[in-house]
Coordinates of C-alpha atoms in Angstrom, one line a residue:
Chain F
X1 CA -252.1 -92.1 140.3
X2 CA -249.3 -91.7 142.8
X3 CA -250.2 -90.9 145.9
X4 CA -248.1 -89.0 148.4
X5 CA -245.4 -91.8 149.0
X6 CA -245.1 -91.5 145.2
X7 CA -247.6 -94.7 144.5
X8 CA -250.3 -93.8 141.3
X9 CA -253.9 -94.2 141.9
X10 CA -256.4 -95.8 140.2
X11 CA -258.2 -93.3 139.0
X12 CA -255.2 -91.9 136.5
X13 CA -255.1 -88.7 138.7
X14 CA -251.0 -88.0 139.6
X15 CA -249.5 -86.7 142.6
X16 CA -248.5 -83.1 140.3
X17 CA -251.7 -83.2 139.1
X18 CA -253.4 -82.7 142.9
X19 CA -250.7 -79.9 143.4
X20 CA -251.7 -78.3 140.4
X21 CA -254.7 -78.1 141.6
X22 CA -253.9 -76.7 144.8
X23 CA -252.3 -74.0 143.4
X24 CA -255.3 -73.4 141.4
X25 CA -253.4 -73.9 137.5
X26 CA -255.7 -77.1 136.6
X27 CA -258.3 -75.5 134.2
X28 CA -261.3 -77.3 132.2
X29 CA -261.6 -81.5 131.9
X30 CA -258.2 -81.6 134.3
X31 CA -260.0 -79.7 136.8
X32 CA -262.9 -81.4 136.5
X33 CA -261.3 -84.8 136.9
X34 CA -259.5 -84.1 140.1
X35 CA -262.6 -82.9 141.5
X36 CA -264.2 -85.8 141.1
X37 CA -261.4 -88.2 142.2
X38 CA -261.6 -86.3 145.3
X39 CA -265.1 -86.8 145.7
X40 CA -264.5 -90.6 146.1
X41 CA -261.3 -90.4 148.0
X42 CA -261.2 -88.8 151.0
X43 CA -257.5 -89.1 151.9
X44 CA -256.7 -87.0 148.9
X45 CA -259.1 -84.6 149.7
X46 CA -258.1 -84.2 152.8
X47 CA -254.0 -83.9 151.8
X48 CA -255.6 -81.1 149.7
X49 CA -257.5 -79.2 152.5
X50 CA -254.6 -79.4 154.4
X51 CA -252.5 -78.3 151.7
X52 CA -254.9 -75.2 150.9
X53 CA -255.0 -74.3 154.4
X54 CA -250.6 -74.0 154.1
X55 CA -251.3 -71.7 151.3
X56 CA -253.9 -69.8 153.3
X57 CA -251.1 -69.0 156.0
X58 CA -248.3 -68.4 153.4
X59 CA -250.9 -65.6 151.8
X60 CA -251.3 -64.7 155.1
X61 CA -247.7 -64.0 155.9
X62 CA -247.0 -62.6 152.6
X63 CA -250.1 -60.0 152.8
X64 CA -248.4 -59.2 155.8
X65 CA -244.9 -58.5 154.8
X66 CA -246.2 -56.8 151.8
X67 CA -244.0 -54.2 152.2
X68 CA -241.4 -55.5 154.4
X69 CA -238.2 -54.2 152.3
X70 CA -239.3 -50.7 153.1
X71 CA -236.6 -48.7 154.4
X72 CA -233.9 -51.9 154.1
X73 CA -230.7 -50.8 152.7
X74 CA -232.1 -47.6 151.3
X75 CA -228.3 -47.2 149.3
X76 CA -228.5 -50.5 147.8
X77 CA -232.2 -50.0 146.7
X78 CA -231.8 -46.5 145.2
X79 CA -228.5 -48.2 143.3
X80 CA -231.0 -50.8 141.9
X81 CA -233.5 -48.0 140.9
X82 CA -230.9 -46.3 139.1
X83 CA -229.5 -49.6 137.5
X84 CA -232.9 -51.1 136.0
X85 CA -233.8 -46.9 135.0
X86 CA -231.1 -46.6 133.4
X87 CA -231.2 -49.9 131.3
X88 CA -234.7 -49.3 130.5
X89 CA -233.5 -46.0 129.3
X90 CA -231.2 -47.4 127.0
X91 CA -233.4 -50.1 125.6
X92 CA -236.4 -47.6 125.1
X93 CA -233.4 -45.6 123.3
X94 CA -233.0 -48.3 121.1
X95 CA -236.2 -48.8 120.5
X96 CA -236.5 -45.6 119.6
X97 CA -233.3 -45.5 117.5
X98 CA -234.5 -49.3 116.1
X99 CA -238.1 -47.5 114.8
X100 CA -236.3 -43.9 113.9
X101 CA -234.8 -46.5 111.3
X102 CA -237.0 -48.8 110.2
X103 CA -238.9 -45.5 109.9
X104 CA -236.5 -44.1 107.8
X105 CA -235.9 -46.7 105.7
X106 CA -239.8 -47.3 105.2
X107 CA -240.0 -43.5 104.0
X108 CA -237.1 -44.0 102.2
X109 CA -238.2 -47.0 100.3
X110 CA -241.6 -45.1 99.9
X111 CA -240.2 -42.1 98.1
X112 CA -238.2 -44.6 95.8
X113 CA -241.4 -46.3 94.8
X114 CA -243.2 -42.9 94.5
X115 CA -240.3 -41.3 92.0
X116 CA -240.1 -44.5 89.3
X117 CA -243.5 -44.2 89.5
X118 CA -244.2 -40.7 88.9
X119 CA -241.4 -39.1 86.8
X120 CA -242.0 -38.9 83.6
X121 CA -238.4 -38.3 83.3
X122 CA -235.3 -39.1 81.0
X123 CA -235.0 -42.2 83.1
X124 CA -238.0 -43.4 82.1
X125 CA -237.5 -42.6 78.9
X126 CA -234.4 -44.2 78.7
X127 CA -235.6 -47.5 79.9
X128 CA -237.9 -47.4 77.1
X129 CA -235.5 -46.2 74.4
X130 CA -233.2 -48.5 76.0
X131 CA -234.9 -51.9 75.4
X132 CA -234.1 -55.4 75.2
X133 CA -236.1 -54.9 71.4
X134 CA -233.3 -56.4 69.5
X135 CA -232.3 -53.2 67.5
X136 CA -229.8 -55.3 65.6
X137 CA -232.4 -57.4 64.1
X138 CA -233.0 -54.3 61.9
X139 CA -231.5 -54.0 59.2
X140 CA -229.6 -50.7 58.9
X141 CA -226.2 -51.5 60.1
X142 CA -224.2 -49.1 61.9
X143 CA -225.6 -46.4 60.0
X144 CA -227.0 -44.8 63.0
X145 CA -224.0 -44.7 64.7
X146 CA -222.4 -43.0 61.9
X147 CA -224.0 -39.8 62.6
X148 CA -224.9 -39.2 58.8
X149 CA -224.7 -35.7 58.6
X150 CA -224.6 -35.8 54.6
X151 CA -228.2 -35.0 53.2
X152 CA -227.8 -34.2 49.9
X153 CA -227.9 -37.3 48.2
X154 CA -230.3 -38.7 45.2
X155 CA -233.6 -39.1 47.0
X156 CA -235.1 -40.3 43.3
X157 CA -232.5 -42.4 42.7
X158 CA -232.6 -44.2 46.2
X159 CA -235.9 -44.2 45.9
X160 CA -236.0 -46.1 42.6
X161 CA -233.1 -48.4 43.6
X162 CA -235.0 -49.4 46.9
X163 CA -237.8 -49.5 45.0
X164 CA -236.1 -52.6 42.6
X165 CA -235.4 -54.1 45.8
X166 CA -239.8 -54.3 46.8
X167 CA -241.7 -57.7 46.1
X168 CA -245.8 -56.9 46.2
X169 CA -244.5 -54.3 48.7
X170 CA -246.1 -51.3 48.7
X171 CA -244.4 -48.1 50.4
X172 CA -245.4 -44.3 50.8
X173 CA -243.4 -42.1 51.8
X174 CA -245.7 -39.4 53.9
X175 CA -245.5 -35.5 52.9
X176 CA -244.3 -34.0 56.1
X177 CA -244.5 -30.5 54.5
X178 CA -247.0 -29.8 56.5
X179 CA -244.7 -29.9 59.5
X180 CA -242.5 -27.8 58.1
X181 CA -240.2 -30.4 57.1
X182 CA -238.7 -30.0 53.4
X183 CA -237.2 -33.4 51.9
X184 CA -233.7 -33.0 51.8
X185 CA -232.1 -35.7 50.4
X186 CA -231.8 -39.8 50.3
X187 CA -229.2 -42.8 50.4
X188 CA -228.5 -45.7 50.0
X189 CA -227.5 -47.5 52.7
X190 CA -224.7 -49.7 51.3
X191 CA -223.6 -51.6 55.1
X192 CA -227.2 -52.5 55.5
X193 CA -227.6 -55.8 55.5
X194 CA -230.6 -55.7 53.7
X195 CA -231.4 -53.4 51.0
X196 CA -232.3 -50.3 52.8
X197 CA -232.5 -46.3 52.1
X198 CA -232.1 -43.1 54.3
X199 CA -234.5 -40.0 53.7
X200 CA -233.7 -36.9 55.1
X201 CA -236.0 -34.3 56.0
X202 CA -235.0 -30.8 57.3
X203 CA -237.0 -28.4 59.8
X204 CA -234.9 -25.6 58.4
X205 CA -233.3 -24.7 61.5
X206 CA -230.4 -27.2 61.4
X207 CA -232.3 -29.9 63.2
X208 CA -232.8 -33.5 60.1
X209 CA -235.0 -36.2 60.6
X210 CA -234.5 -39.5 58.5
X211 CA -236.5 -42.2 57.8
X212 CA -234.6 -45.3 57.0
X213 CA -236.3 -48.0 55.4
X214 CA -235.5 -51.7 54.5
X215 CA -236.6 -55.1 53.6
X216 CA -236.3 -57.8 55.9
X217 CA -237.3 -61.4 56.0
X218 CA -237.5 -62.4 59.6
X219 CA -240.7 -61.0 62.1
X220 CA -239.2 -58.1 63.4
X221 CA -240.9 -56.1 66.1
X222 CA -240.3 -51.7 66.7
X223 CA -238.3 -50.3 68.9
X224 CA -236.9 -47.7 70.4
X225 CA -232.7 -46.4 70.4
X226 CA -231.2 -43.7 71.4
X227 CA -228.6 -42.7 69.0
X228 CA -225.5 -40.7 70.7
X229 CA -226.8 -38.9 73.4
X230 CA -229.2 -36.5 71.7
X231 CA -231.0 -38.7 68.7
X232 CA -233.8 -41.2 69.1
X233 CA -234.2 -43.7 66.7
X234 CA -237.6 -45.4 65.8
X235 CA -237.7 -48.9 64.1
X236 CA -241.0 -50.5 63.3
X237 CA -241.8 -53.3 60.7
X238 CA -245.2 -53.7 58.4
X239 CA -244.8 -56.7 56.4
X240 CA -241.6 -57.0 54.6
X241 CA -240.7 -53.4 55.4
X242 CA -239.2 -52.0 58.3
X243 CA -238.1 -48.4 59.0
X244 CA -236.3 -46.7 61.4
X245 CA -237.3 -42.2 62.0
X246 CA -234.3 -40.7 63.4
X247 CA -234.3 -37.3 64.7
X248 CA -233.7 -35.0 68.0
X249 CA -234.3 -36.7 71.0
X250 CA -237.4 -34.6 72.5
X251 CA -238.2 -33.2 68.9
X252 CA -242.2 -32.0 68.3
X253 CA -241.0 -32.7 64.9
X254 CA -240.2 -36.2 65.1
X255 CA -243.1 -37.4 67.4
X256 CA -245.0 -35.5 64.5
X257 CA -243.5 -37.2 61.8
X258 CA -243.4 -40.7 63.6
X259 CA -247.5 -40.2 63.7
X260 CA -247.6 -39.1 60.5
X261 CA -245.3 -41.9 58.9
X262 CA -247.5 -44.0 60.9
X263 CA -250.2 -42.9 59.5
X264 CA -249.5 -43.4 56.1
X265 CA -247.9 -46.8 56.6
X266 CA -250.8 -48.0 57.9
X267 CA -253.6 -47.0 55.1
X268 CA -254.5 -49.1 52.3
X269 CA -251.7 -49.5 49.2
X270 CA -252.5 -46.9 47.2
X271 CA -252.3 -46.1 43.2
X272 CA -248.5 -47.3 42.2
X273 CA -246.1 -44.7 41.0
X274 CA -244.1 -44.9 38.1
X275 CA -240.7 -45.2 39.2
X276 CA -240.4 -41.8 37.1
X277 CA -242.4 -40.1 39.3
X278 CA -240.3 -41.2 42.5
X279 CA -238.7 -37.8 42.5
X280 CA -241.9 -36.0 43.2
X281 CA -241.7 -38.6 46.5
X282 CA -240.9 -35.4 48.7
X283 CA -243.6 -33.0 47.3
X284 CA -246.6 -35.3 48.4
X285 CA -247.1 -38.8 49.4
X286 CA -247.3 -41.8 47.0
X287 CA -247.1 -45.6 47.5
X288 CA -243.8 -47.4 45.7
X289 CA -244.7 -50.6 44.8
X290 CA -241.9 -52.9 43.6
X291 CA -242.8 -54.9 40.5
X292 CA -239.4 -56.4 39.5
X293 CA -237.5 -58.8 41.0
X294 CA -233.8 -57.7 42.3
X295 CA -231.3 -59.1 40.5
X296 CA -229.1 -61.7 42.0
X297 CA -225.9 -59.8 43.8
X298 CA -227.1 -56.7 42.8
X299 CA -225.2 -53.8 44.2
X300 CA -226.8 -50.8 45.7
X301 CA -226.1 -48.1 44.3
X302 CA -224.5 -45.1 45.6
X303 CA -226.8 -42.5 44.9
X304 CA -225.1 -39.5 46.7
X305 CA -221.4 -39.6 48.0
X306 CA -220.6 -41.5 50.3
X307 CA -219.5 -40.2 53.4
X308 CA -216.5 -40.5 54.8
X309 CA -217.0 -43.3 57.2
X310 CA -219.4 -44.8 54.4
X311 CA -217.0 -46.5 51.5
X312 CA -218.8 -45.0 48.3
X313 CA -219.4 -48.2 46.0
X314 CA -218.2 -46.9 42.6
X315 CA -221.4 -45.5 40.5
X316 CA -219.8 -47.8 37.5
X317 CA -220.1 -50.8 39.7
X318 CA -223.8 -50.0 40.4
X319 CA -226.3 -52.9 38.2
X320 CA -229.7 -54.1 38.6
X321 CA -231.2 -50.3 39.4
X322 CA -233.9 -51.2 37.5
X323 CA -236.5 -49.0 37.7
X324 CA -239.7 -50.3 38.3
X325 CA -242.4 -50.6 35.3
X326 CA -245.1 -49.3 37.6
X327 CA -245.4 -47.1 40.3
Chain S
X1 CA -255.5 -85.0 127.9
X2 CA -253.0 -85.4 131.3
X3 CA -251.8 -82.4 133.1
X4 CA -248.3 -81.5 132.0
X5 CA -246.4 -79.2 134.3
X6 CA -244.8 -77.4 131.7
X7 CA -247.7 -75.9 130.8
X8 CA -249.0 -75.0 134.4
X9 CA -249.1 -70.9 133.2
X10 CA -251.2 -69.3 135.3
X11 CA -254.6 -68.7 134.0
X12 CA -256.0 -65.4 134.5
X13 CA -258.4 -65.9 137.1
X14 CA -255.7 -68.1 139.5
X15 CA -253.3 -65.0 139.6
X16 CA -253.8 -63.4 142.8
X17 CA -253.7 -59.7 143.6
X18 CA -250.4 -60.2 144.9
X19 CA -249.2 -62.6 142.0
X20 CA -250.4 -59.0 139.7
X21 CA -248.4 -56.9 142.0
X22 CA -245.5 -58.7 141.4
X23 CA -246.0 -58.3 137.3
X24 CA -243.9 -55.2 136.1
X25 CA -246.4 -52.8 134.7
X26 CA -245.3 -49.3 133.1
X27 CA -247.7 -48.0 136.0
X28 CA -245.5 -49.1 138.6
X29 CA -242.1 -47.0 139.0
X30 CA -239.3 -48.6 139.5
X31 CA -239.0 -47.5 142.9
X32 CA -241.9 -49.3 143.6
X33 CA -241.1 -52.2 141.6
X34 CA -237.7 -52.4 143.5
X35 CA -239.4 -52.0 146.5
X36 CA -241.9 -54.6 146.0
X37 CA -238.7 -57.1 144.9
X38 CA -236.7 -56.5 147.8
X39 CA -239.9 -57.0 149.9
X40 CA -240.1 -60.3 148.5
X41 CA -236.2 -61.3 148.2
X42 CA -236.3 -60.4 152.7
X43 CA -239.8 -62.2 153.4
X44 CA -238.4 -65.1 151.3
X45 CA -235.2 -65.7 152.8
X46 CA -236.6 -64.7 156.2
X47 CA -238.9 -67.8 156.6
X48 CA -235.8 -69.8 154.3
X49 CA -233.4 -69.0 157.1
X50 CA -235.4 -68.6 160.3
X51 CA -233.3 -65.8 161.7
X52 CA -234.0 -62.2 160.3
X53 CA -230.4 -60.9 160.3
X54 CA -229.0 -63.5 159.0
X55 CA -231.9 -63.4 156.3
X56 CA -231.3 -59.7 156.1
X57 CA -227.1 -60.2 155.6
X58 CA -228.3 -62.8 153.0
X59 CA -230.8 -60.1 150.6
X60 CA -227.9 -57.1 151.1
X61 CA -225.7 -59.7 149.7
X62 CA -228.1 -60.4 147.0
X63 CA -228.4 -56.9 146.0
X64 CA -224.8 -56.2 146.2
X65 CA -223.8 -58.8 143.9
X66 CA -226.5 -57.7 141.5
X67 CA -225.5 -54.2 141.3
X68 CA -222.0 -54.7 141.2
X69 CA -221.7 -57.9 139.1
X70 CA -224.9 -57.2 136.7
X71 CA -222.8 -56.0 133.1
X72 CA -225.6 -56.5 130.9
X73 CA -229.1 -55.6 132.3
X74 CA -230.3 -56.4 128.8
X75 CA -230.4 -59.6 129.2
X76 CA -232.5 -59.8 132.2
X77 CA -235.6 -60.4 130.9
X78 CA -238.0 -60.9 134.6
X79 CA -236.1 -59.1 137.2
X80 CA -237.9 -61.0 139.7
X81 CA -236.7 -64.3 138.6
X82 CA -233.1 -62.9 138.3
X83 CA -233.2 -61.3 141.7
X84 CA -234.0 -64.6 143.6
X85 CA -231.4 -66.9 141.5
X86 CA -228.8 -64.8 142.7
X87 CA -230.5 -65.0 146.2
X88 CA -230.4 -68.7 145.6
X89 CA -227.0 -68.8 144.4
X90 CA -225.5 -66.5 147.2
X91 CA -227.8 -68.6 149.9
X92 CA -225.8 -72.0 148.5
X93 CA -222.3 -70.3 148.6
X94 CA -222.5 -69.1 152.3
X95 CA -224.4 -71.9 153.4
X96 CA -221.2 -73.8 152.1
X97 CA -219.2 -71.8 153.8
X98 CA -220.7 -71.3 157.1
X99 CA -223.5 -72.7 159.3
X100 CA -226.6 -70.6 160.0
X101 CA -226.8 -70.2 163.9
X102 CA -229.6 -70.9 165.7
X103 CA -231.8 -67.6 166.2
X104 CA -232.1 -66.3 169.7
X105 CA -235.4 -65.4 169.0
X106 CA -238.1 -68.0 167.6
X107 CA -238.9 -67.1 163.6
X108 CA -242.5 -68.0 164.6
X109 CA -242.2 -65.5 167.3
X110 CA -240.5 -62.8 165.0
X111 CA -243.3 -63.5 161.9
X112 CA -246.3 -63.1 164.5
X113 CA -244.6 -59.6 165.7
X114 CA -244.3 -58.6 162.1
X115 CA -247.7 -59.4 161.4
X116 CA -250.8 -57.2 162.5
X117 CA -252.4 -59.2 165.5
X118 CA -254.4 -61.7 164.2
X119 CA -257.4 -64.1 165.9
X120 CA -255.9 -66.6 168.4
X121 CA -257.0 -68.9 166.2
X122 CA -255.0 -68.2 163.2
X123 CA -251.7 -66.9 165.2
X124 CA -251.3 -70.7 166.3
X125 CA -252.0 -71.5 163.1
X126 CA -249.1 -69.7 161.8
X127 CA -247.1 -69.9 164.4
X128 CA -247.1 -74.0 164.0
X129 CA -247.0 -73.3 160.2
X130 CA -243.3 -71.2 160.1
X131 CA -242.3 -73.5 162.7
X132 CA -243.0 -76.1 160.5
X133 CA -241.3 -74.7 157.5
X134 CA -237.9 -74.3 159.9
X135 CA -237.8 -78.3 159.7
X136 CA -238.2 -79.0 156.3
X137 CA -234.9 -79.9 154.5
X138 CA -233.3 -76.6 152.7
X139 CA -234.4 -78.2 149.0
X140 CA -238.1 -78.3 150.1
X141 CA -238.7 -75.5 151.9
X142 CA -237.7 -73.5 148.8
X143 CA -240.1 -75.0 146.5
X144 CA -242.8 -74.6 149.2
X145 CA -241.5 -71.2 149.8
X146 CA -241.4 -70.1 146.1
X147 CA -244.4 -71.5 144.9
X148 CA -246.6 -71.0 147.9
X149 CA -245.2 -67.9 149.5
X150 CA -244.2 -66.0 146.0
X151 CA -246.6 -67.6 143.6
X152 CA -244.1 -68.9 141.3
X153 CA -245.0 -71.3 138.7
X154 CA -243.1 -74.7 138.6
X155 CA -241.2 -73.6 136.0
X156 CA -240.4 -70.2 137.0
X157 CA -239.3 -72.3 140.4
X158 CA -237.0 -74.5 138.7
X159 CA -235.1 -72.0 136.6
X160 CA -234.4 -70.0 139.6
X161 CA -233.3 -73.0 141.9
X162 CA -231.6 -74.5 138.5
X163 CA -232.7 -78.0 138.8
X164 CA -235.1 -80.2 136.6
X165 CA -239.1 -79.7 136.7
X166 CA -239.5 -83.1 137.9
X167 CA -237.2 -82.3 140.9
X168 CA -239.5 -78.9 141.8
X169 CA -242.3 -81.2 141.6
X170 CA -240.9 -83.9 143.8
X171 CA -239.7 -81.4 146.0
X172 CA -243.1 -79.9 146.5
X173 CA -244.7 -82.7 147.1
X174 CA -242.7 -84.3 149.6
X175 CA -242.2 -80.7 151.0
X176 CA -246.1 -80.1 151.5
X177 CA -246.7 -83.7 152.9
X178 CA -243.8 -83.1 155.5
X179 CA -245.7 -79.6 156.5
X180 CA -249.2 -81.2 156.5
X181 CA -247.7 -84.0 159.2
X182 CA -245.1 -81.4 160.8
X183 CA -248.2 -79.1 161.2
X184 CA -250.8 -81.7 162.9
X185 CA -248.4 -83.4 164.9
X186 CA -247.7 -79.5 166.5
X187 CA -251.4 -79.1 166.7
X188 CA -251.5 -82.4 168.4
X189 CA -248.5 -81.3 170.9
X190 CA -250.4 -77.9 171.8
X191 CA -253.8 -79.9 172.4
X192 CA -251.6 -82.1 174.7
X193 CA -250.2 -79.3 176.4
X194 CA -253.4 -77.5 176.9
X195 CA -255.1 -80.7 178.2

């Protein structure tokens, strides 16, 4: 340790250290030690007495003078009042401003969070119809897009062609009569890239739902697309199948109709229809089973015409419409 | 573990009742904090300079240049350690540029009048204490002054006089040791006289 000509004593205690504790800022084990170095050298303890007793008078004075600036340089003090007021006054502003945003931006934040998860709303909606489902894994081309408005084509005949196209597939088409839907119509979707056929339902008061429907090899999955700004598309895929149910966005018709083709996808195959009997496809619901195999580069036929955006393929050109044997 | 001086905050039961009073507190209005501050900043350089106009000249000073020069109040975090920097700092300049005459009156004399009468006993006391302080070389009788006077910490010390922690230390000790032998020699000069 270092005594007060700056020399260390033996007992590890430094000069600081004695100060410290003078001045009363030694706490615990530190404290503890200089007591007892003190104990055993007198010197130091009395350096420290005598220091204490400095203190005493320097309390002394300053107890005293407690209040010795009263009424010195009352201008200059009253300057400094207004100085540090007013600074504080403009921090606690700040403050204030610094939480009046944070605030803000907290409620902000909170009403954000509240609304995505509350609204039900076409937002919602379209994030669902909107999905990264790969739409163009199905296989029904751009027919969407086309806005088919024509409804009046063969519905036995596309039937019976998609039919050809079925391997140990069975397929019922459900009887949405009683939603007041009336079969309208059916096509052939030539641009798919699969083979693939559009029924057309109608709820009578201008407003068609159609259920596309095509075979496709790879796994997949349904989705949701909006087509244009008004129409919703469906896909979904059961086996080798997979079907898309078109109709008004918002429809009571179509959410009917998705349940019901739903429905009667998902119950057991039923009795196979003669291909025959395909017509009879929009008066009640029947499975289609495919029992022949397509013909190599077999065209699809054009079973209605074609619309205008939709090149008709030639009804000469049409082969391999075989009907099945059994339906 | 040693003591490290960097670390000497003041616990909670070392802080005095003055050392509290000098702690800005939303009870306290400003007015009283200034008042308490400029209390401090004349005691201070009253027993720095020994003569209590010049003392005086030296805190209007202060407070001049702190209200005129002070842009960005801000950025002054303890007003009391701002206030006596720039005490400090105007208490270099003018000590640079001028001497400080000798008082006409005694400091000792002028403290004990300031003071309410105490015992006989602890008036010489004082009286050989502040003359004590008058000899002590300018560098220690701040440190003495700031830490045993105001209650600084070291480090609060050394930020306001601007030099190391090691040099507040030094200062304080040799400071102290000075006073201790400065005050028992005068105690051994009265006994003299008396006898």
């Amino acid at each position: 340790m270092k005594n007060a000509q700056g020399a260390w004593t033996r007992s590890g205690i430094d000069e600081g250290e004695l100060h410290a504790f003078v001045d009363g800022r030694l706490t615990g084990e530190r404290r503890a030690a200089v007591l007892a170095h003190l104990l055993l050298h007198s010197g130091d303890r009395e350096r420290v007495e005598a220091y204490r007793r400095q203190l005493a008078g320097l309390a002394r004075i300053r107890a005293g003078l407690d209040r010795y600036g009263e009424g010195f340089a009352p201008e200059l003090q009253r300057a400094l009042v207004e100085r540090i007021a007013g600074a504080r006054r403009h921090q606690r502003w700040l403050r204030l401003c610094s939480l009046g945003l944070a605030a803000g931006l907290l409620f902000g934040i909170g009403v954000w969070t509240v609304r995505e998860w509350a609204i039900p709303s076409s937002r919602l909606v379209a994030n669902v119809f909107e999905p990264d489902f790969p739409a163009p894994e199905f296989p029904f081309g751009d027919a969407f897009g086309r806005e088919e408005r024509r409804v009046d084509g063969d519905r036995e005949h596309s039937l019976a062609w998609f039919a050809s196209h079925l391997r140990d597939q069975t397929l019922e088409i459900p009887d949405l009569r009683e939603l007041g839907l009336v079969p309208v119509g059916g096509q052939v979707l030539d641009r798919a890239r699969t083979p693939a056929v559009r029924l057309a339902w109608s709820d009578g008061q201008g407003g068609i739902i159609d259920l596309y429907v095509g075979v496709v090899a790879s796994d997949a999955d349904q989705a949701f697309t909006m087509v244009g700004d008004s129409r919703v598309a469906l896909h979904w895929r059961r086996g080798r199948l997979v079907f898309a149910l078109v109709g008004p966005a918002g429809s009571p018709h179509l959410l009917q109709a998705v349940q019901s083709v739903l429905r009667g996808i998902d119950k057991p195959a039923g009795r196979a229809v003669p291909a025959g009997e395909a017509g009879r496809a929009a008066e009640e619901p029947r499975p289609i089973r495919a029992v022949v195999e397509p013909e190599a580069g077999a065209n699809p036929p054009a079973l209605e015409r074609p619309a205008p955006s939709a090149p008709a393929v030639e009804p000469a050109t049409v082969k391999g419409a075989v009907p099945a044997k059994t339906l | 573990m040693p003591w490290d001086p960097k670390s000497d905050e003041v616990t909670a039961s070392s802080i005095s009742e003055a050392d509290r009073r000098c702690e800005p507190t939303s009870s306290r209005t400003v007015d009283e904090e200034v008042l308490e501050h400029v209390s401090a900043l004349r005691r201070y350089a009253l027993l720095l300079i020994g003569d209590p106009d010049e003392a005086d000249d030296l805190v209007q000073e202060t407070l001049v240049r702190v209200i005129a020069q002070t842009r960005s109040w801000k950025q002054v975090r303890d007003l009391r350690a701002y206030l006596f920097t720039t005490l400090h700092n105007v208490f270099v300049d003018g000590h640079r540029r001028r001497r400080v005459r000798p008082s006409e009156v005694p400091i000792e004399t002028v403290i004990a009048d300031l003071l309410a009468p105490p015992r006989q006993q602890d008036w010489m006391e004082l009286r050989d204490l502040v003359a004590a302080l008058r000899l002590l070389p300018k560098e220690q009788r701040e440190v003495v002054l700031l830490v045993g006077l105001e209650g600084m910490s070291y480090l609060e010390a050394a930020n306001v006089l601007q030099v190391p922690l090691g040099t507040v230390m030094s200062r304080l000790s040799r400071g102290r040791e000075a006073l201790r032998r400065l005050v028992s020699q005068g105690g051994a000069a009265r006994l003299r006289v008396v006898k």
